[in-house]
PDB file of C-alpha atoms in Angstrom:
ATOM      1  CA  UNK O1043      39.638  -9.434 130.203  1.00  0.00           C
ATOM      2  CA  UNK O1044      41.908  -7.049 128.333  1.00  0.00           C
ATOM      3  CA  UNK O1045      42.707  -8.228 124.807  1.00  0.00           C
ATOM      4  CA  UNK O1046      44.670  -5.124 123.854  1.00  0.00           C
ATOM      5  CA  UNK O1047      44.099  -4.272 120.212  1.00  0.00           C
ATOM      6  CA  UNK O1048      41.778  -7.200 119.541  1.00  0.00           C
ATOM      7  CA  UNK O1049      38.188  -6.359 118.547  1.00  0.00           C
ATOM      8  CA  UNK O1050      35.464  -6.872 121.175  1.00  0.00           C
ATOM      9  CA  UNK O1051      33.293  -9.986 121.157  1.00  0.00           C
ATOM     10  CA  UNK O1052      30.712  -9.683 118.387  1.00  0.00           C
ATOM     11  CA  UNK O1053      28.641 -12.095 116.306  1.00  0.00           C
ATOM     12  CA  UNK O1054      30.553 -15.353 115.877  1.00  0.00           C
ATOM     13  CA  UNK O1055      33.826 -13.700 116.876  1.00  0.00           C
ATOM     14  CA  UNK O1056      35.205 -14.127 120.387  1.00  0.00           C
ATOM     15  CA  UNK O1057      38.706 -12.837 121.237  1.00  0.00           C
ATOM     16  CA  UNK O1058      39.257 -15.676 123.710  1.00  0.00           C
ATOM     17  CA  UNK O1059      39.768 -17.929 120.680  1.00  0.00           C
ATOM     18  CA  UNK O1060      42.752 -15.918 119.486  1.00  0.00           C
ATOM     19  CA  UNK O1061      45.965 -17.945 119.545  1.00  0.00           C
ATOM     20  CA  UNK O1062      48.992 -18.657 117.421  1.00  0.00           C
ATOM     21  CA  UNK O1063      49.126 -21.999 115.611  1.00  0.00           C
ATOM     22  CA  UNK O1064      50.739 -23.974 112.858  1.00  0.00           C
ATOM     23  CA  UNK O1065      48.984 -24.695 109.597  1.00  0.00           C
ATOM     24  CA  UNK O1066      47.608 -28.197 108.994  1.00  0.00           C
ATOM     25  CA  UNK O1067      45.801 -29.651 106.001  1.00  0.00           C
ATOM     26  CA  UNK O1068      44.440 -33.043 105.003  1.00  0.00           C
ATOM     27  CA  UNK O1069      43.175 -34.495 101.738  1.00  0.00           C
ATOM     28  CA  UNK O1070      42.032 -38.052 101.010  1.00  0.00           C
ATOM     29  CA  UNK O1071      40.134 -40.066  98.423  1.00  0.00           C
ATOM     30  CA  UNK O1072      36.925 -41.195 100.086  1.00  0.00           C
ATOM     31  CA  UNK O1073      37.142 -44.637  98.442  1.00  0.00           C
ATOM     32  CA  UNK O1074      40.830 -45.056  99.190  1.00  0.00           C
ATOM     33  CA  UNK O1075      41.921 -44.775  95.556  1.00  0.00           C
ATOM     34  CA  UNK O1076      45.607 -43.922  95.321  1.00  0.00           C
ATOM     35  CA  UNK O1077      46.906 -41.338  92.857  1.00  0.00           C
ATOM     36  CA  UNK O1078      49.681 -38.825  92.375  1.00  0.00           C
ATOM     37  CA  UNK O1079      47.021 -36.104  92.305  1.00  0.00           C
ATOM     38  CA  UNK O1080      46.501 -36.565  96.050  1.00  0.00           C
ATOM     39  CA  UNK O1081      50.174 -35.767  96.635  1.00  0.00           C
ATOM     40  CA  UNK O1082      49.971 -32.690  94.446  1.00  0.00           C
ATOM     41  CA  UNK O1083      46.777 -31.561  96.182  1.00  0.00           C
ATOM     42  CA  UNK O1084      48.538 -31.963  99.523  1.00  0.00           C
ATOM     43  CA  UNK O1085      51.396 -29.767  98.299  1.00  0.00           C
ATOM     44  CA  UNK O1086      48.865 -27.232  97.013  1.00  0.00           C
ATOM     45  CA  UNK O1087      47.222 -27.103 100.447  1.00  0.00           C
ATOM     46  CA  UNK O1088      50.657 -26.574 101.965  1.00  0.00           C
ATOM     47  CA  UNK O1089      51.332 -23.614  99.681  1.00  0.00           C
ATOM     48  CA  UNK O1090      47.902 -22.174 100.517  1.00  0.00           C
ATOM     49  CA  UNK O1091      48.674 -22.201 104.246  1.00  0.00           C
ATOM     50  CA  UNK O1092      52.075 -20.594 103.860  1.00  0.00           C
ATOM     51  CA  UNK O1093      50.794 -17.712 105.989  1.00  0.00           C
ATOM     52  CA  UNK O1094      50.403 -20.153 108.897  1.00  0.00           C
ATOM     53  CA  UNK O1095      54.179 -20.648 109.045  1.00  0.00           C
ATOM     54  CA  UNK O1096      57.040 -18.358 109.912  1.00  0.00           C
ATOM     55  CA  UNK O1097      59.936 -16.873 107.949  1.00  0.00           C
ATOM     56  CA  UNK O1098      63.123 -15.574 109.517  1.00  0.00           C
ATOM     57  CA  UNK O1099      65.545 -12.866 108.478  1.00  0.00           C
ATOM     58  CA  UNK O1100      66.734 -15.296 105.816  1.00  0.00           C
ATOM     59  CA  UNK O1101      63.779 -15.187 103.357  1.00  0.00           C
ATOM     60  CA  UNK O1102      64.443 -18.802 102.313  1.00  0.00           C
ATOM     61  CA  UNK O1103      64.423 -20.135 105.875  1.00  0.00           C
ATOM     62  CA  UNK O1104      61.210 -21.168 107.605  1.00  0.00           C
ATOM     63  CA  UNK O1105      60.189 -23.163 110.667  1.00  0.00           C
ATOM     64  CA  UNK O1106      59.607 -26.393 108.794  1.00  0.00           C
ATOM     65  CA  UNK O1107      57.055 -28.215 106.659  1.00  0.00           C
ATOM     66  CA  UNK O1108      56.190 -31.790 105.814  1.00  0.00           C
ATOM     67  CA  UNK O1109      53.824 -34.299 104.246  1.00  0.00           C
ATOM     68  CA  UNK O1110      52.645 -37.695 105.483  1.00  0.00           C
ATOM     69  CA  UNK O1111      51.471 -40.180 102.866  1.00  0.00           C
ATOM     70  CA  UNK O1112      50.913 -43.896 102.358  1.00  0.00           C
ATOM     71  CA  UNK O1113      53.853 -46.139 101.469  1.00  0.00           C
ATOM     72  CA  UNK O1114      54.268 -45.843  97.655  1.00  0.00           C
ATOM     73  CA  UNK O1115      54.946 -49.517  96.932  1.00  0.00           C
ATOM     74  CA  UNK O1116      55.126 -49.358  93.099  1.00  0.00           C
ATOM     75  CA  UNK O1117      57.443 -46.350  93.277  1.00  0.00           C
ATOM     76  CA  UNK O1118      59.865 -48.071  95.628  1.00  0.00           C
ATOM     77  CA  UNK O1119      59.939 -51.224  93.474  1.00  0.00           C
ATOM     78  CA  UNK O1120      61.026 -49.029  90.571  1.00  0.00           C
ATOM     79  CA  UNK O1121      63.780 -47.101  92.375  1.00  0.00           C
ATOM     80  CA  UNK O1122      65.485 -49.561  94.749  1.00  0.00           C
ATOM     81  CA  UNK O1123      68.077 -52.103  93.620  1.00  0.00           C
ATOM     82  CA  UNK O1124      66.942 -54.936  95.887  1.00  0.00           C
ATOM     83  CA  UNK O1125      63.865 -57.121  96.120  1.00  0.00           C
ATOM     84  CA  UNK O1126      60.890 -56.102  98.227  1.00  0.00           C
ATOM     85  CA  UNK O1127      58.298 -58.441  99.777  1.00  0.00           C
ATOM     86  CA  UNK O1128      54.607 -57.841  99.015  1.00  0.00           C
ATOM     87  CA  UNK O1129      53.147 -54.511 100.119  1.00  0.00           C
ATOM     88  CA  UNK O1130      52.393 -54.591 103.841  1.00  0.00           C
ATOM     89  CA  UNK O1131      55.143 -57.128 104.524  1.00  0.00           C
ATOM     90  CA  UNK O1132      57.898 -54.530 104.796  1.00  0.00           C
ATOM     91  CA  UNK O1133      58.395 -51.196 106.494  1.00  0.00           C
ATOM     92  CA  UNK O1134      60.258 -48.035 105.582  1.00  0.00           C
ATOM     93  CA  UNK O1135      62.199 -45.860 107.994  1.00  0.00           C
ATOM     94  CA  UNK O1136      62.838 -42.260 106.974  1.00  0.00           C
ATOM     95  CA  UNK O1137      66.089 -41.191 108.643  1.00  0.00           C
ATOM     96  CA  UNK O1138      67.945 -37.925 109.205  1.00  0.00           C
ATOM     97  CA  UNK O1139      71.649 -38.738 109.589  1.00  0.00           C
ATOM     98  CA  UNK O1140      74.834 -36.697 110.178  1.00  0.00           C
ATOM     99  CA  UNK O1141      76.868 -35.607 107.171  1.00  0.00           C
ATOM    100  CA  UNK O1142      80.122 -36.789 108.704  1.00  0.00           C
ATOM    101  CA  UNK O1143      80.799 -40.227 107.165  1.00  0.00           C
ATOM    102  CA  UNK O1144      82.296 -41.899 110.239  1.00  0.00           C
ATOM    103  CA  UNK O1145      79.490 -40.647 112.506  1.00  0.00           C
ATOM    104  CA  UNK O1146      76.865 -41.753 110.007  1.00  0.00           C
ATOM    105  CA  UNK O1147      78.390 -45.228 109.587  1.00  0.00           C
ATOM    106  CA  UNK O1148      78.515 -45.676 113.376  1.00  0.00           C
ATOM    107  CA  UNK O1149      74.823 -44.786 113.712  1.00  0.00           C
ATOM    108  CA  UNK O1150      73.852 -46.992 110.772  1.00  0.00           C
ATOM    109  CA  UNK O1151      75.762 -49.889 112.371  1.00  0.00           C
ATOM    110  CA  UNK O1152      73.878 -49.335 115.637  1.00  0.00           C
ATOM    111  CA  UNK O1153      70.611 -49.364 113.682  1.00  0.00           C
ATOM    112  CA  UNK O1154      71.471 -52.632 111.926  1.00  0.00           C
ATOM    113  CA  UNK O1155      72.533 -54.306 115.193  1.00  0.00           C
ATOM    114  CA  UNK O1156      69.308 -53.250 116.923  1.00  0.00           C
ATOM    115  CA  UNK O1157      67.241 -54.397 113.979  1.00  0.00           C
ATOM    116  CA  UNK O1158      68.828 -57.857 114.008  1.00  0.00           C
ATOM    117  CA  UNK O1159      68.498 -58.159 117.800  1.00  0.00           C
ATOM    118  CA  UNK O1160      64.763 -57.569 117.395  1.00  0.00           C
ATOM    119  CA  UNK O1161      64.438 -60.387 114.856  1.00  0.00           C
ATOM    120  CA  UNK O1162      63.847 -58.090 111.889  1.00  0.00           C
ATOM    121  CA  UNK O1163      65.528 -58.308 108.507  1.00  0.00           C
ATOM    122  CA  UNK O1164      67.388 -55.549 106.663  1.00  0.00           C
ATOM    123  CA  UNK O1165      66.318 -55.374 103.020  1.00  0.00           C
ATOM    124  CA  UNK O1166      68.409 -52.392 101.960  1.00  0.00           C
ATOM    125  CA  UNK O1167      69.043 -48.662 102.048  1.00  0.00           C
ATOM    126  CA  UNK O1168      68.107 -45.833  99.715  1.00  0.00           C
ATOM    127  CA  UNK O1169      69.631 -42.356  99.807  1.00  0.00           C
ATOM    128  CA  UNK O1170      66.804 -39.906  99.180  1.00  0.00           C
ATOM    129  CA  UNK O1171      67.565 -37.426  96.386  1.00  0.00           C
ATOM    130  CA  UNK O1172      67.240 -33.774  97.411  1.00  0.00           C
ATOM    131  CA  UNK O1173      67.741 -30.362  95.823  1.00  0.00           C
ATOM    132  CA  UNK O1174      69.696 -28.382  98.398  1.00  0.00           C
ATOM    133  CA  UNK O1175      69.685 -25.248  96.236  1.00  0.00           C
ATOM    134  CA  UNK O1176      66.228 -24.332  97.564  1.00  0.00           C
ATOM    135  CA  UNK O1177      67.508 -24.046 101.160  1.00  0.00           C
ATOM    136  CA  UNK O1178      68.261 -20.776 102.877  1.00  0.00           C
ATOM    137  CA  UNK O1179      71.869 -19.984 103.754  1.00  0.00           C
ATOM    138  CA  UNK O1180      71.115 -20.358 107.461  1.00  0.00           C
ATOM    139  CA  UNK O1181      69.581 -23.812 106.891  1.00  0.00           C
ATOM    140  CA  UNK O1182      72.303 -25.447 104.771  1.00  0.00           C
ATOM    141  CA  UNK O1183      74.768 -25.999 107.674  1.00  0.00           C
ATOM    142  CA  UNK O1184      72.205 -28.123 109.534  1.00  0.00           C
ATOM    143  CA  UNK O1185      70.970 -30.139 106.539  1.00  0.00           C
ATOM    144  CA  UNK O1186      71.175 -33.887 107.280  1.00  0.00           C
ATOM    145  CA  UNK O1187      71.834 -36.824 104.983  1.00  0.00           C
ATOM    146  CA  UNK O1188      68.401 -38.330 104.357  1.00  0.00           C
ATOM    147  CA  UNK O1189      68.111 -42.084 103.841  1.00  0.00           C
ATOM    148  CA  UNK O1190      65.329 -44.636 103.730  1.00  0.00           C
ATOM    149  CA  UNK O1191      65.742 -47.971 105.507  1.00  0.00           C
ATOM    150  CA  UNK O1192      63.718 -50.961 104.258  1.00  0.00           C
ATOM    151  CA  UNK O1193      62.867 -53.607 106.845  1.00  0.00           C
ATOM    152  CA  UNK O1194      61.097 -56.971 106.670  1.00  0.00           C
ATOM    153  CA  UNK O1195      59.837 -59.107 109.509  1.00  0.00           C
ATOM    154  CA  UNK O1196      61.615 -62.249 110.598  1.00  0.00           C
ATOM    155  CA  UNK O1197      59.799 -64.812 112.732  1.00  0.00           C
ATOM    156  CA  UNK O1198      56.832 -63.752 114.824  1.00  0.00           C
ATOM    157  CA  UNK O1199      54.950 -61.618 112.301  1.00  0.00           C
ATOM    158  CA  UNK O1200      51.609 -63.151 111.409  1.00  0.00           C
ATOM    159  CA  UNK O1201      50.161 -59.977 109.902  1.00  0.00           C
ATOM    160  CA  UNK O1202      50.848 -56.307 109.169  1.00  0.00           C
ATOM    161  CA  UNK O1203      49.718 -55.235 112.627  1.00  0.00           C
ATOM    162  CA  UNK O1204      52.470 -57.407 114.148  1.00  0.00           C
ATOM    163  CA  UNK O1205      55.035 -55.796 111.864  1.00  0.00           C
ATOM    164  CA  UNK O1206      53.770 -52.322 112.689  1.00  0.00           C
ATOM    165  CA  UNK O1207      54.161 -52.971 116.423  1.00  0.00           C
ATOM    166  CA  UNK O1208      57.681 -54.307 115.898  1.00  0.00           C
ATOM    167  CA  UNK O1209      58.606 -51.222 113.866  1.00  0.00           C
ATOM    168  CA  UNK O1210      57.276 -48.965 116.616  1.00  0.00           C
ATOM    169  CA  UNK O1211      59.420 -50.759 119.205  1.00  0.00           C
ATOM    170  CA  UNK O1212      62.424 -50.709 116.863  1.00  0.00           C
ATOM    171  CA  UNK O1213      61.974 -46.971 116.357  1.00  0.00           C
ATOM    172  CA  UNK O1214      62.138 -46.404 120.121  1.00  0.00           C
ATOM    173  CA  UNK O1215      65.029 -48.805 120.728  1.00  0.00           C
ATOM    174  CA  UNK O1216      67.190 -47.273 118.016  1.00  0.00           C
ATOM    175  CA  UNK O1217      66.854 -43.864 119.644  1.00  0.00           C
ATOM    176  CA  UNK O1218      67.822 -45.333 123.014  1.00  0.00           C
ATOM    177  CA  UNK O1219      70.841 -47.228 121.621  1.00  0.00           C
ATOM    178  CA  UNK O1220      72.195 -44.209 119.759  1.00  0.00           C
ATOM    179  CA  UNK O1221      71.915 -42.084 122.913  1.00  0.00           C
ATOM    180  CA  UNK O1222      73.440 -44.794 125.145  1.00  0.00           C
ATOM    181  CA  UNK O1223      76.480 -45.191 122.889  1.00  0.00           C
ATOM    182  CA  UNK O1224      76.994 -41.406 122.870  1.00  0.00           C
ATOM    183  CA  UNK O1225      77.919 -41.574 119.211  1.00  0.00           C
ATOM    184  CA  UNK O1226      79.428 -38.510 117.550  1.00  0.00           C
ATOM    185  CA  UNK O1227      76.874 -36.194 115.923  1.00  0.00           C
ATOM    186  CA  UNK O1228      74.015 -38.199 117.456  1.00  0.00           C
ATOM    187  CA  UNK O1229      72.197 -34.889 117.871  1.00  0.00           C
ATOM    188  CA  UNK O1230      71.971 -34.831 114.047  1.00  0.00           C
ATOM    189  CA  UNK O1231      70.104 -38.151 114.041  1.00  0.00           C
ATOM    190  CA  UNK O1232      66.318 -38.374 113.901  1.00  0.00           C
ATOM    191  CA  UNK O1233      63.639 -40.759 112.608  1.00  0.00           C
ATOM    192  CA  UNK O1234      60.787 -38.811 110.922  1.00  0.00           C
ATOM    193  CA  UNK O1235      58.815 -42.029 110.383  1.00  0.00           C
ATOM    194  CA  UNK O1236      59.126 -45.822 110.540  1.00  0.00           C
ATOM    195  CA  UNK O1237      56.097 -47.763 109.405  1.00  0.00           C
ATOM    196  CA  UNK O1238      54.720 -50.330 106.977  1.00  0.00           C
ATOM    197  CA  UNK O1239      51.798 -47.996 106.254  1.00  0.00           C
ATOM    198  CA  UNK O1240      52.935 -44.379 106.149  1.00  0.00           C
ATOM    199  CA  UNK O1241      55.937 -42.293 105.198  1.00  0.00           C
ATOM    200  CA  UNK O1242      56.909 -38.700 106.069  1.00  0.00           C
ATOM    201  CA  UNK O1243      58.782 -36.281 103.836  1.00  0.00           C
ATOM    202  CA  UNK O1244      59.710 -33.232 105.865  1.00  0.00           C
ATOM    203  CA  UNK O1245      62.431 -30.729 106.646  1.00  0.00           C
ATOM    204  CA  UNK O1246      63.409 -27.279 107.818  1.00  0.00           C
ATOM    205  CA  UNK O1247      61.627 -25.877 104.782  1.00  0.00           C
ATOM    206  CA  UNK O1248      59.106 -23.283 103.755  1.00  0.00           C
ATOM    207  CA  UNK O1249      55.748 -24.568 102.543  1.00  0.00           C
ATOM    208  CA  UNK O1250      56.593 -23.856  98.926  1.00  0.00           C
ATOM    209  CA  UNK O1251      60.009 -25.554  99.154  1.00  0.00           C
ATOM    210  CA  UNK O1252      58.942 -29.078 100.133  1.00  0.00           C
ATOM    211  CA  UNK O1253      57.984 -30.299  96.653  1.00  0.00           C
ATOM    212  CA  UNK O1254      61.144 -28.837  95.124  1.00  0.00           C
ATOM    213  CA  UNK O1255      63.496 -30.094  97.825  1.00  0.00           C
ATOM    214  CA  UNK O1256      62.274 -33.699  97.431  1.00  0.00           C
ATOM    215  CA  UNK O1257      62.166 -34.672  93.715  1.00  0.00           C
ATOM    216  CA  UNK O1258      60.361 -37.866  94.801  1.00  0.00           C
ATOM    217  CA  UNK O1259      57.237 -35.800  95.457  1.00  0.00           C
ATOM    218  CA  UNK O1260      57.088 -34.746  91.806  1.00  0.00           C
ATOM    219  CA  UNK O1261      57.383 -38.301  90.467  1.00  0.00           C
ATOM    220  CA  UNK O1262      54.118 -39.511  88.896  1.00  0.00           C
ATOM    221  CA  UNK O1263      54.769 -43.007  90.282  1.00  0.00           C
ATOM    222  CA  UNK O1264      54.499 -41.677  93.832  1.00  0.00           C
ATOM    223  CA  UNK O1265      50.860 -42.296  94.778  1.00  0.00           C
ATOM    224  CA  UNK O1266      48.755 -42.201  97.924  1.00  0.00           C
ATOM    225  CA  UNK O1267      45.085 -42.080  98.888  1.00  0.00           C
ATOM    226  CA  UNK O1268      45.802 -39.487 101.590  1.00  0.00           C
ATOM    227  CA  UNK O1269      48.115 -36.608 102.368  1.00  0.00           C
ATOM    228  CA  UNK O1270      48.497 -34.861 105.724  1.00  0.00           C
ATOM    229  CA  UNK O1271      50.522 -31.655 105.519  1.00  0.00           C
ATOM    230  CA  UNK O1272      51.910 -29.314 108.149  1.00  0.00           C
ATOM    231  CA  UNK O1273      53.562 -25.887 108.102  1.00  0.00           C
ATOM    232  CA  UNK O1274      55.241 -25.057 111.403  1.00  0.00           C
ATOM    233  CA  UNK O1275      55.144 -21.799 113.331  1.00  0.00           C
ATOM    234  CA  UNK O1276      57.609 -22.151 116.219  1.00  0.00           C
ATOM    235  CA  UNK O1277      56.471 -19.628 118.783  1.00  0.00           C
ATOM    236  CA  UNK O1278      58.703 -20.530 121.722  1.00  0.00           C
ATOM    237  CA  UNK O1279      61.265 -22.987 120.338  1.00  0.00           C
ATOM    238  CA  UNK O1280      64.020 -22.744 117.764  1.00  0.00           C
ATOM    239  CA  UNK O1281      63.189 -24.206 114.347  1.00  0.00           C
ATOM    240  CA  UNK O1282      64.980 -27.514 113.678  1.00  0.00           C
ATOM    241  CA  UNK O1283      64.781 -30.333 111.136  1.00  0.00           C
ATOM    242  CA  UNK O1284      63.396 -32.810 113.656  1.00  0.00           C
ATOM    243  CA  UNK O1285      60.589 -30.581 114.972  1.00  0.00           C
ATOM    244  CA  UNK O1286      59.056 -29.989 111.538  1.00  0.00           C
ATOM    245  CA  UNK O1287      55.873 -31.982 110.791  1.00  0.00           C
ATOM    246  CA  UNK O1288      55.405 -33.878 114.079  1.00  0.00           C
ATOM    247  CA  UNK O1289      52.995 -36.461 112.593  1.00  0.00           C
ATOM    248  CA  UNK O1290      55.241 -39.491 112.301  1.00  0.00           C
ATOM    249  CA  UNK O1291      52.465 -41.976 113.048  1.00  0.00           C
TER     250      UNK O1291
END
């Protein structure tokens, strides 16, 4: 086999293992103790694997990065202006929405209708604060509006597993309804995560931009016992907001 400029097989090295790949990192507290340090360690890992991602001609534009964490219940109780049920009795959807107001309202209406049809209860919305100044010039035109949707179970939820299954089905149905209605700017709509257990912060960002783009990630009240991070290297596809950090479950 001809491997071109690759070194020959020697010791523990074998050129057949050469391939391109994204960078992935994981950190967790072995006893499940939640802290903000875990989030910061996850972001540190992400910065350490910056070489596993790609940068375009625009030096502030990469292929995407993200972080999956546990639902930060205390944080959400402090920042939302509506009541939340006990932890585990509600879910959070992280949504990418179009910037055009009419298109966004139409998609949000479709989401609410689907949610009610599935016997779930809308608790409220939160617009996620972001710092767009960190984005590259080529990324800004595609930046979505990012909102969090808080959902509680209606009848038929005896435990968190029931709620999690309902949220999974809701996630799929919303995507189908938005496509069926052929709503304007529906190609700008995406659900990074929808769960009662985990939450994803991600975007068309470089590894070192994630923590600055989302001020939430620097808030000491944001805690988790685990963090799964990902820096994307798109080898044969164009970089987009939705394809960053594909770990939404």
